[in-house]
PDB file of C-alpha atoms in Angstrom:
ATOM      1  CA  UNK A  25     -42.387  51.377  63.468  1.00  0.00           C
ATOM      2  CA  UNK A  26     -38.534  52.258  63.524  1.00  0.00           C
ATOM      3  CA  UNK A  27     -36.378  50.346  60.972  1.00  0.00           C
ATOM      4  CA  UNK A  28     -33.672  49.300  62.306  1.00  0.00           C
ATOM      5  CA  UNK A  29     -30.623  50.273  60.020  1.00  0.00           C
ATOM      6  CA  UNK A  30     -29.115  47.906  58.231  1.00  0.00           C
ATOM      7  CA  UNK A  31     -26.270  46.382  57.239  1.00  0.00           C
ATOM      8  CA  UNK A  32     -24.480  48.102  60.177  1.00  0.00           C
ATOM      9  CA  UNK A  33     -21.392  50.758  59.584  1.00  0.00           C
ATOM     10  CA  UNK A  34     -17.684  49.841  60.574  1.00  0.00           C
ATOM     11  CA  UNK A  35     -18.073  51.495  63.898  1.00  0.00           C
ATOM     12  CA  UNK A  36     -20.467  49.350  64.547  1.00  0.00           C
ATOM     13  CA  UNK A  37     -19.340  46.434  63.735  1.00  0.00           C
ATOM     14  CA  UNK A  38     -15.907  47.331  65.808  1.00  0.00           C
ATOM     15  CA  UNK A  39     -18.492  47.795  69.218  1.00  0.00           C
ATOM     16  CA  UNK A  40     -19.318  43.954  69.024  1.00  0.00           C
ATOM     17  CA  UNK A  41     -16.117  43.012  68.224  1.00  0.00           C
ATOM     18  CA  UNK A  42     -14.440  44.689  71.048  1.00  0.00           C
ATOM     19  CA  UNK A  43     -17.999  43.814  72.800  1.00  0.00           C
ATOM     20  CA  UNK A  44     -17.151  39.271  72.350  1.00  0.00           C
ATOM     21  CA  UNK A  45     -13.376  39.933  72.800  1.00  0.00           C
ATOM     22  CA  UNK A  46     -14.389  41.696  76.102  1.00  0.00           C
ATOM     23  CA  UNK A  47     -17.002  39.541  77.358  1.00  0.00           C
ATOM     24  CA  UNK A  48     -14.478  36.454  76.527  1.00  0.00           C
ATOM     25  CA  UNK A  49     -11.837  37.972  78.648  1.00  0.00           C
ATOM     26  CA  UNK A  50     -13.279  36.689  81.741  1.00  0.00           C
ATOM     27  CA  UNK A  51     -14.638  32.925  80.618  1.00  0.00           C
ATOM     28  CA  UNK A  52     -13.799  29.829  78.580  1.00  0.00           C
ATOM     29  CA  UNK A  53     -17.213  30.555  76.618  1.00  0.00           C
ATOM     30  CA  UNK A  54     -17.072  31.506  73.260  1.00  0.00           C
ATOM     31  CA  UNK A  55     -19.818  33.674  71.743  1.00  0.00           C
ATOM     32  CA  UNK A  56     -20.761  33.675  68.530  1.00  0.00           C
ATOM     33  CA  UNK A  57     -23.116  36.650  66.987  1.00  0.00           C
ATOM     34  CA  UNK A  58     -25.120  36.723  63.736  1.00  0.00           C
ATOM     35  CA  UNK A  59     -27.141  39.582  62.849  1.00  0.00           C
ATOM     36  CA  UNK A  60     -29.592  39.023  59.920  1.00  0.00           C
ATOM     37  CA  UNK A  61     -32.294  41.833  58.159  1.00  0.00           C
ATOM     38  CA  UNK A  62     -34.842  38.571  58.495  1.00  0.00           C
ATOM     39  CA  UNK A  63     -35.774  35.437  59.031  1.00  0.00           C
ATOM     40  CA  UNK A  64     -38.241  34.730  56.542  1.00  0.00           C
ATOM     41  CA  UNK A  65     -39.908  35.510  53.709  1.00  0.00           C
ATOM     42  CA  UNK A  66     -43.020  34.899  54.426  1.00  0.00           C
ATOM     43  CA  UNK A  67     -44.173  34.227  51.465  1.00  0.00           C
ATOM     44  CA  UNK A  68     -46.409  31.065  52.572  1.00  0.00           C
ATOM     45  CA  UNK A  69     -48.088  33.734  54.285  1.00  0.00           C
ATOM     46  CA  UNK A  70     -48.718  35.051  51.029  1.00  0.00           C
ATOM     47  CA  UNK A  71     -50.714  31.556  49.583  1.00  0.00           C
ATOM     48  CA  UNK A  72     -52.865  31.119  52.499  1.00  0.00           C
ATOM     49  CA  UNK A  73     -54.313  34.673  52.340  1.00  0.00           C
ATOM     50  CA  UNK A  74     -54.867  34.154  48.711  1.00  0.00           C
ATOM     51  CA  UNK A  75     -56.589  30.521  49.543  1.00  0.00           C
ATOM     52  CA  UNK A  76     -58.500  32.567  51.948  1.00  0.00           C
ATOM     53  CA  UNK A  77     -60.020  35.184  49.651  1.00  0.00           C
ATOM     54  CA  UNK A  78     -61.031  32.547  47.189  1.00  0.00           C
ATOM     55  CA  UNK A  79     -63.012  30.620  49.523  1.00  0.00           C
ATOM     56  CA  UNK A  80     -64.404  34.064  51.036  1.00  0.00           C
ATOM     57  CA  UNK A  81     -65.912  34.061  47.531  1.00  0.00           C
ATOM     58  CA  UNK A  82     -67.040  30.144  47.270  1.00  0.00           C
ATOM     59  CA  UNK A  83     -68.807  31.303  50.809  1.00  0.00           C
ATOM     60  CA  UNK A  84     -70.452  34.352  49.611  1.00  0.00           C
ATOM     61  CA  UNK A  85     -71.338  32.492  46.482  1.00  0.00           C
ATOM     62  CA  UNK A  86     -73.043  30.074  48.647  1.00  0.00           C
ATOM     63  CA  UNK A  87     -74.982  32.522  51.198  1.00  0.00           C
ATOM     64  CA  UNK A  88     -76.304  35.228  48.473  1.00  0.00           C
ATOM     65  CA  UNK A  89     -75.939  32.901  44.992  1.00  0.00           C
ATOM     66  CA  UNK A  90     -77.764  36.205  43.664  1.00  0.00           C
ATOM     67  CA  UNK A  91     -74.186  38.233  43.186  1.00  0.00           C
ATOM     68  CA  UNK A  92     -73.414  36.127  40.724  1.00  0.00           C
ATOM     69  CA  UNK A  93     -76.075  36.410  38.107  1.00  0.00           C
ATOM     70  CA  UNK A  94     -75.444  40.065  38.478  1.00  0.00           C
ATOM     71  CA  UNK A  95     -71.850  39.868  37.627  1.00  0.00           C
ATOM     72  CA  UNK A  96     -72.623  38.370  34.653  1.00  0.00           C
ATOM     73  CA  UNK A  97     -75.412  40.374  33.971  1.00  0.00           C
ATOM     74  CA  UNK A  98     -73.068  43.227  33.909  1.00  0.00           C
ATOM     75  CA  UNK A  99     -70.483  41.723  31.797  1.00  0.00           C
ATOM     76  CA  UNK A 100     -73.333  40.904  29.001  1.00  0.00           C
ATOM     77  CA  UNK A 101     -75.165  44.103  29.445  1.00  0.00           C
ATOM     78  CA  UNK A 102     -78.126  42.457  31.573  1.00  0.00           C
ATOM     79  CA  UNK A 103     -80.429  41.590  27.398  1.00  0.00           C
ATOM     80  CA  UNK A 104     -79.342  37.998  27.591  1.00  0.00           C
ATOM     81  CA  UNK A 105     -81.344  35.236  29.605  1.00  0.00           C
ATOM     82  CA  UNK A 106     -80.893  33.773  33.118  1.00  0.00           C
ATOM     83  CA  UNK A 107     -77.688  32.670  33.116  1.00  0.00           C
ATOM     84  CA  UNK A 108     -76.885  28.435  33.272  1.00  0.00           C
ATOM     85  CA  UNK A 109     -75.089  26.616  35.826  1.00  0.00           C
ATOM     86  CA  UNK A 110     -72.077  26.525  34.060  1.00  0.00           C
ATOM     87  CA  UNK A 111     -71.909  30.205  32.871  1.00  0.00           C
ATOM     88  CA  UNK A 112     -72.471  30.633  36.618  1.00  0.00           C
ATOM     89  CA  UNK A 113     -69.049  28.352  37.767  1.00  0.00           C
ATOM     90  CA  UNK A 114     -67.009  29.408  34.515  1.00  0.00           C
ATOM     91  CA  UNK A 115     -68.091  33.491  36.625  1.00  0.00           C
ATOM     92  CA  UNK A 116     -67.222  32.121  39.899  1.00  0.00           C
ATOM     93  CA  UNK A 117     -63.874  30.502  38.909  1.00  0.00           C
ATOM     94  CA  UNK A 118     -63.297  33.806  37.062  1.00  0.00           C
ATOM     95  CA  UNK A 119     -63.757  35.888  40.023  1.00  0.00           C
ATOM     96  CA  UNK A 120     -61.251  33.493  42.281  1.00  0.00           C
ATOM     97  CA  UNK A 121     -58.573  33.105  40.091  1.00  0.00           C
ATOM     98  CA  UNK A 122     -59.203  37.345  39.477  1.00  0.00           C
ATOM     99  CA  UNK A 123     -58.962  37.700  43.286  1.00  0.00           C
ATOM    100  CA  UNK A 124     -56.153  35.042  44.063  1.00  0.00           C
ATOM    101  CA  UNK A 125     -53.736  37.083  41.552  1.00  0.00           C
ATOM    102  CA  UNK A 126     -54.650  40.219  42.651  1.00  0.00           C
ATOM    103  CA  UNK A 127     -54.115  39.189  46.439  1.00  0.00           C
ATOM    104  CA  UNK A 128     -50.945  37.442  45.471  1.00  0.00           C
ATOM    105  CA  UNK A 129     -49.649  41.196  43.690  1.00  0.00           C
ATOM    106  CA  UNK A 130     -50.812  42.916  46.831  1.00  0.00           C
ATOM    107  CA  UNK A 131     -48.357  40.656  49.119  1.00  0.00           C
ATOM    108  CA  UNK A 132     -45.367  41.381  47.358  1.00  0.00           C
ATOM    109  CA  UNK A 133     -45.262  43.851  50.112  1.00  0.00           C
ATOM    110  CA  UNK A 134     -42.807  42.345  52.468  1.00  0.00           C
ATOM    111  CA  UNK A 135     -44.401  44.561  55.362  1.00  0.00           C
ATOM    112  CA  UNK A 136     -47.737  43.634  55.018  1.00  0.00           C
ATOM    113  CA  UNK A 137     -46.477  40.032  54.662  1.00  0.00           C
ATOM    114  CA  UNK A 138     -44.578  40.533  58.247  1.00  0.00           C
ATOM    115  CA  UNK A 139     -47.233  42.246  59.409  1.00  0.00           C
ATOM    116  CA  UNK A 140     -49.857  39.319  58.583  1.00  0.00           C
ATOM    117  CA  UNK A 141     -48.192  36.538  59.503  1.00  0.00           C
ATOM    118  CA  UNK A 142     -48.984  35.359  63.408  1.00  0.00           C
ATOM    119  CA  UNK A 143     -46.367  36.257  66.001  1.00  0.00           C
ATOM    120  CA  UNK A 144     -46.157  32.443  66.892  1.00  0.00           C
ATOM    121  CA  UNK A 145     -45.186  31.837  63.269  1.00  0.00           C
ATOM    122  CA  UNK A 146     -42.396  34.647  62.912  1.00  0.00           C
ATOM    123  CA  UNK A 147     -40.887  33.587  66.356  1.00  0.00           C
ATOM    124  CA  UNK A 148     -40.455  29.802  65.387  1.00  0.00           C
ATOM    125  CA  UNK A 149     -38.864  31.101  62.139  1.00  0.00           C
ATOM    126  CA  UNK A 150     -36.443  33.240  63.362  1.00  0.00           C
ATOM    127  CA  UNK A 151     -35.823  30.580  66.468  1.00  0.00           C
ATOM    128  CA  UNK A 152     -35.539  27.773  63.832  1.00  0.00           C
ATOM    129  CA  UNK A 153     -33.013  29.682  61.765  1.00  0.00           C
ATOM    130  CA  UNK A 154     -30.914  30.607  65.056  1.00  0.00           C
ATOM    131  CA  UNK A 155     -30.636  27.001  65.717  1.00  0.00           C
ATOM    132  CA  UNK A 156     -29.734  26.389  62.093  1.00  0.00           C
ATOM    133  CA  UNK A 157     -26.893  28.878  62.532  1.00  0.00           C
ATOM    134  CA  UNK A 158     -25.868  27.536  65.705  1.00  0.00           C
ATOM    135  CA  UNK A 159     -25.823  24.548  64.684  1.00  0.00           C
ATOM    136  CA  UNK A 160     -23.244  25.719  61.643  1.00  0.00           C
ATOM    137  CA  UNK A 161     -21.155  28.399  63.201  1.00  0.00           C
ATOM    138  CA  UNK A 162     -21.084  27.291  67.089  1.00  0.00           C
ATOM    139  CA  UNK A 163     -22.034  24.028  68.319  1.00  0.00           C
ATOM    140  CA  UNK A 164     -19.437  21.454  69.239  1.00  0.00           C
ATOM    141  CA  UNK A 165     -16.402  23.850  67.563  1.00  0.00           C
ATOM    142  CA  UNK A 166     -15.291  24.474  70.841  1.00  0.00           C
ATOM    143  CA  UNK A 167     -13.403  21.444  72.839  1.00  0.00           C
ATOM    144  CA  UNK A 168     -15.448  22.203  76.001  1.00  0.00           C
ATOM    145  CA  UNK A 169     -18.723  22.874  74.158  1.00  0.00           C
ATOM    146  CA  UNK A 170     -18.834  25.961  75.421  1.00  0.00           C
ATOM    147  CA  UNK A 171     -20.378  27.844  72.377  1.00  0.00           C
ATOM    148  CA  UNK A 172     -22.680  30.482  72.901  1.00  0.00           C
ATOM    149  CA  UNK A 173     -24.910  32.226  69.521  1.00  0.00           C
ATOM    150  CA  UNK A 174     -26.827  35.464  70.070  1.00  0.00           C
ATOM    151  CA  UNK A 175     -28.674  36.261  67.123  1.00  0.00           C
ATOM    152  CA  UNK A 176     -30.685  39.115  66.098  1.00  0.00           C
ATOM    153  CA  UNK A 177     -33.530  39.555  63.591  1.00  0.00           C
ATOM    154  CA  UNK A 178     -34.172  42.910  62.854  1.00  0.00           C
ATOM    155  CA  UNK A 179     -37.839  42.906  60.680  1.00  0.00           C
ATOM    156  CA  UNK A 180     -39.205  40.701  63.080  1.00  0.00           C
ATOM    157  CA  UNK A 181     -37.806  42.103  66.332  1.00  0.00           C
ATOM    158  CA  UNK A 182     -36.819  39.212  67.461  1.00  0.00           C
ATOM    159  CA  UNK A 183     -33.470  37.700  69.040  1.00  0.00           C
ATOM    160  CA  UNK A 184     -32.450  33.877  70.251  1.00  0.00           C
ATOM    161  CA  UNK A 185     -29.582  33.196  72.367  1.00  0.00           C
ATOM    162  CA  UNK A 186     -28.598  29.424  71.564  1.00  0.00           C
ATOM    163  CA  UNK A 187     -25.847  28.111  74.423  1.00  0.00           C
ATOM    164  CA  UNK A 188     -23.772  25.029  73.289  1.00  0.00           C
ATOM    165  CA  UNK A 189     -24.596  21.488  75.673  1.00  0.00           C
ATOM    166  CA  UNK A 190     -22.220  22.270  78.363  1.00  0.00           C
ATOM    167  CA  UNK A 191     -23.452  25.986  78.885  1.00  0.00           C
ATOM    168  CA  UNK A 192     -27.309  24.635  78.292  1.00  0.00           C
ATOM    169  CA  UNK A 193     -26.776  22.383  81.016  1.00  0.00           C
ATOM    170  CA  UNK A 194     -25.297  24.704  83.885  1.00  0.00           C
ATOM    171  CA  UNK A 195     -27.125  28.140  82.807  1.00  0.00           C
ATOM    172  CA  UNK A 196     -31.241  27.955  82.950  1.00  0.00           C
ATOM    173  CA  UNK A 197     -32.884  29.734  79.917  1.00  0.00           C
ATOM    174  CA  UNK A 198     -34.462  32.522  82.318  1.00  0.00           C
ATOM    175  CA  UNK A 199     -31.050  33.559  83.225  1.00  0.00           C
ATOM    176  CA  UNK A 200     -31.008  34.631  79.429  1.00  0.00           C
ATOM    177  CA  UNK A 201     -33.731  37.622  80.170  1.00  0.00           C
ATOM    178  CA  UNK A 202     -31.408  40.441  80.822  1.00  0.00           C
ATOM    179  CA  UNK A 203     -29.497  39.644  78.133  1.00  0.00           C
ATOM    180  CA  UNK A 204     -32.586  40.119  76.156  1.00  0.00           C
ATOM    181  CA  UNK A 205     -34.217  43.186  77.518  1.00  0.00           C
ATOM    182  CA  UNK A 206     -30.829  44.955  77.419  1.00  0.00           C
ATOM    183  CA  UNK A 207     -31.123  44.465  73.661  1.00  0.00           C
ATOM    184  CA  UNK A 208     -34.257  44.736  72.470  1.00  0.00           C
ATOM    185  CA  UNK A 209     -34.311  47.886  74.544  1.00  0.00           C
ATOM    186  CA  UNK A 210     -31.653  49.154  72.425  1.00  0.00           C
ATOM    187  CA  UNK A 211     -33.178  47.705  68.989  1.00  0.00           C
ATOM    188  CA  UNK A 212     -35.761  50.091  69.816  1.00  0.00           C
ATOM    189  CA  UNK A 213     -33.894  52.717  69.716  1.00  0.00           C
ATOM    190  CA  UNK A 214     -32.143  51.861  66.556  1.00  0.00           C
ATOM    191  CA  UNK A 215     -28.574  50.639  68.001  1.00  0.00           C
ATOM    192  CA  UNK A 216     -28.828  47.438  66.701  1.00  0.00           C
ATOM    193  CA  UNK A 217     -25.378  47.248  67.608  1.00  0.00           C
ATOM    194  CA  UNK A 218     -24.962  48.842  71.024  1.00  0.00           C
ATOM    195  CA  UNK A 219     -27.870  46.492  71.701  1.00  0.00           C
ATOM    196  CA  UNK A 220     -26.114  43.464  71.008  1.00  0.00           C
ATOM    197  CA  UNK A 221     -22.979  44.686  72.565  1.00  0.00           C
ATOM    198  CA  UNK A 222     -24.658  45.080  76.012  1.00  0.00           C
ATOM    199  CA  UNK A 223     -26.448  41.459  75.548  1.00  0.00           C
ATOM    200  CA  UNK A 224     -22.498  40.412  74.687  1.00  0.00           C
ATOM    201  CA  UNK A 225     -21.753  41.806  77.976  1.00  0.00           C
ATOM    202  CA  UNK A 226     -24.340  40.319  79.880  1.00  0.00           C
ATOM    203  CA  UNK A 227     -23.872  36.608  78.376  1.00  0.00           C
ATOM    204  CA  UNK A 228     -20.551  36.953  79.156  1.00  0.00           C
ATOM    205  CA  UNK A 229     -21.002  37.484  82.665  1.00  0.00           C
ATOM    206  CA  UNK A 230     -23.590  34.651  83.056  1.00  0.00           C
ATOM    207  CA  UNK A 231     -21.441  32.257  81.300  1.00  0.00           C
ATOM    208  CA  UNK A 232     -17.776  33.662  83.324  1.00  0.00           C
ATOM    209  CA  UNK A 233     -20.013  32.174  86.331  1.00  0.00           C
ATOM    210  CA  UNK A 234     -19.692  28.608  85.493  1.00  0.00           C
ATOM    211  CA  UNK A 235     -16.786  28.652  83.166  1.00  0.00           C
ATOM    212  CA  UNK A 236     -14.473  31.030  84.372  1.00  0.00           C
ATOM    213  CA  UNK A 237     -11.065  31.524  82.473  1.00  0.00           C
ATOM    214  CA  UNK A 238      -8.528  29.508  82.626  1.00  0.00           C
ATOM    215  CA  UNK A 239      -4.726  30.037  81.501  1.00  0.00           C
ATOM    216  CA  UNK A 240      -4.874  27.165  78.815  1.00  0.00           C
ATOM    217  CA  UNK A 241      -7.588  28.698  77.081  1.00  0.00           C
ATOM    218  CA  UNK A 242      -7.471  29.468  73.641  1.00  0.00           C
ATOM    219  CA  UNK A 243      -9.763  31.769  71.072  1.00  0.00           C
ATOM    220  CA  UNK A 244     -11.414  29.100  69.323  1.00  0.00           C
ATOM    221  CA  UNK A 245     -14.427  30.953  67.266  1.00  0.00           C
ATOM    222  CA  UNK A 246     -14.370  34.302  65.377  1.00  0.00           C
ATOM    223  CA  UNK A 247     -15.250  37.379  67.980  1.00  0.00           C
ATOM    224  CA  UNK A 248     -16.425  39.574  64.701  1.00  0.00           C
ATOM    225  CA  UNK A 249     -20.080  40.184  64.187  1.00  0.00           C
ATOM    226  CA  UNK A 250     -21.327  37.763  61.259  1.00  0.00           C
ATOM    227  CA  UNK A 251     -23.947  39.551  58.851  1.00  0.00           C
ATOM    228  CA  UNK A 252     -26.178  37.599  56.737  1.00  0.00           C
TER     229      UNK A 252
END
């Protein structure tokens, strides 16, 4: 997998930029675009695999109770007697809280925490925190309500496009999709930026349909590219 590069350089930042000023040239809309590394940490992803391995064990324990004799076997050098019931639990709490720590260490790997955690999961994340930012940076800041957030998360792949209430109620969320396309295509490729500045475009257009300019209209949200 490419990754995507990150934060972006000047240049880039200047392509969006010109990309929102552009794209607001022709409409009352105002877009607003956040670019973030993630989403998430993932770490939660993290604690459940852990969970997981230790009742892998309590299960294994419970199908083939025989493993555990030998464990201890081998930690006393197999000359003492058949170990109790509670040598037995002291070994198998042992062996979880061995195997929870050890799976916690392993996911300290962000990648592998990415990589484990459901696609479901990592889109509600990264829509959640588009909303959040919307929410912060766009809605209702504009006296039309005519706020529009595109906002890309590069680890997950991911993008949301988050249109203010008068936008959400003229524009249908499919008419979002080549917006889309013509950025992740882009992502891809590893031009984070061009990518956005060609969904910039294409928003833009879609919103210049319903809310075309008008000659009262003022700049009332930041065109540069926020990076979080």
């Amino acid at each position: 997998m490419v990754t995507a590069r990150f934060p972006l350089s000047e240049a880039d930042r200047v392509l969006v930029s010109d990309a929102v000023t552009a794209a607001e040239a022709g409409t009352d809309g105002e877009i607003v675009t956040v670019i973030t590394q993630r989403s998430a940490e993932y770490r939660d992803t993290a604690l459940i695999c852990a969970a997981m391995a230790m009742l892998l064990v309590v299960a294994l324990a419970a199908v083939a109770p025989g493993w555990i004799d030998a464990m201890v076997s081998v930690v006393d050098g197999g000359w003492g007697d058949a170990p109790s019931a509670s040598l037995r639990f002291v070994a198998l709490l042992s062996i979880e809280a061995a195997l929870f720590g050890l799976t916690l260490l392993l996911f300290r790997l962000r990648r592998l925490r990415l990589v484990l955690t459901p696609p479901a999961v990592r889109a509600r994340r990264v829509r959640a925190r588009a909303i959040r930012y919307f929410k912060v940076g766009a809605e209702k800041r504009t006296a039309a309500r005519v706020g529009v957030l595109l906002y890309l998360s590069l680890d997950e792949r991911l993008a949301e496009i988050v249109a203010d209430a008068a936008i959400h109620a003229q524009v249908q969320p499919e008419r979002w999709g080549d917006a889309m396309v013509a950025l992740v295509d882009e992502v891809r490729a590893d031009r984070s930026a061009h990518g956005m500045a060609a969904a910039v475009a294409a928003i833009g257009a879609i919103v210049a349909e319903h809310f075309p300019k008008t000659e009262d209209d003022r700049n009332e949200l930041p065109d540069r590219l926020i990076e979080l």
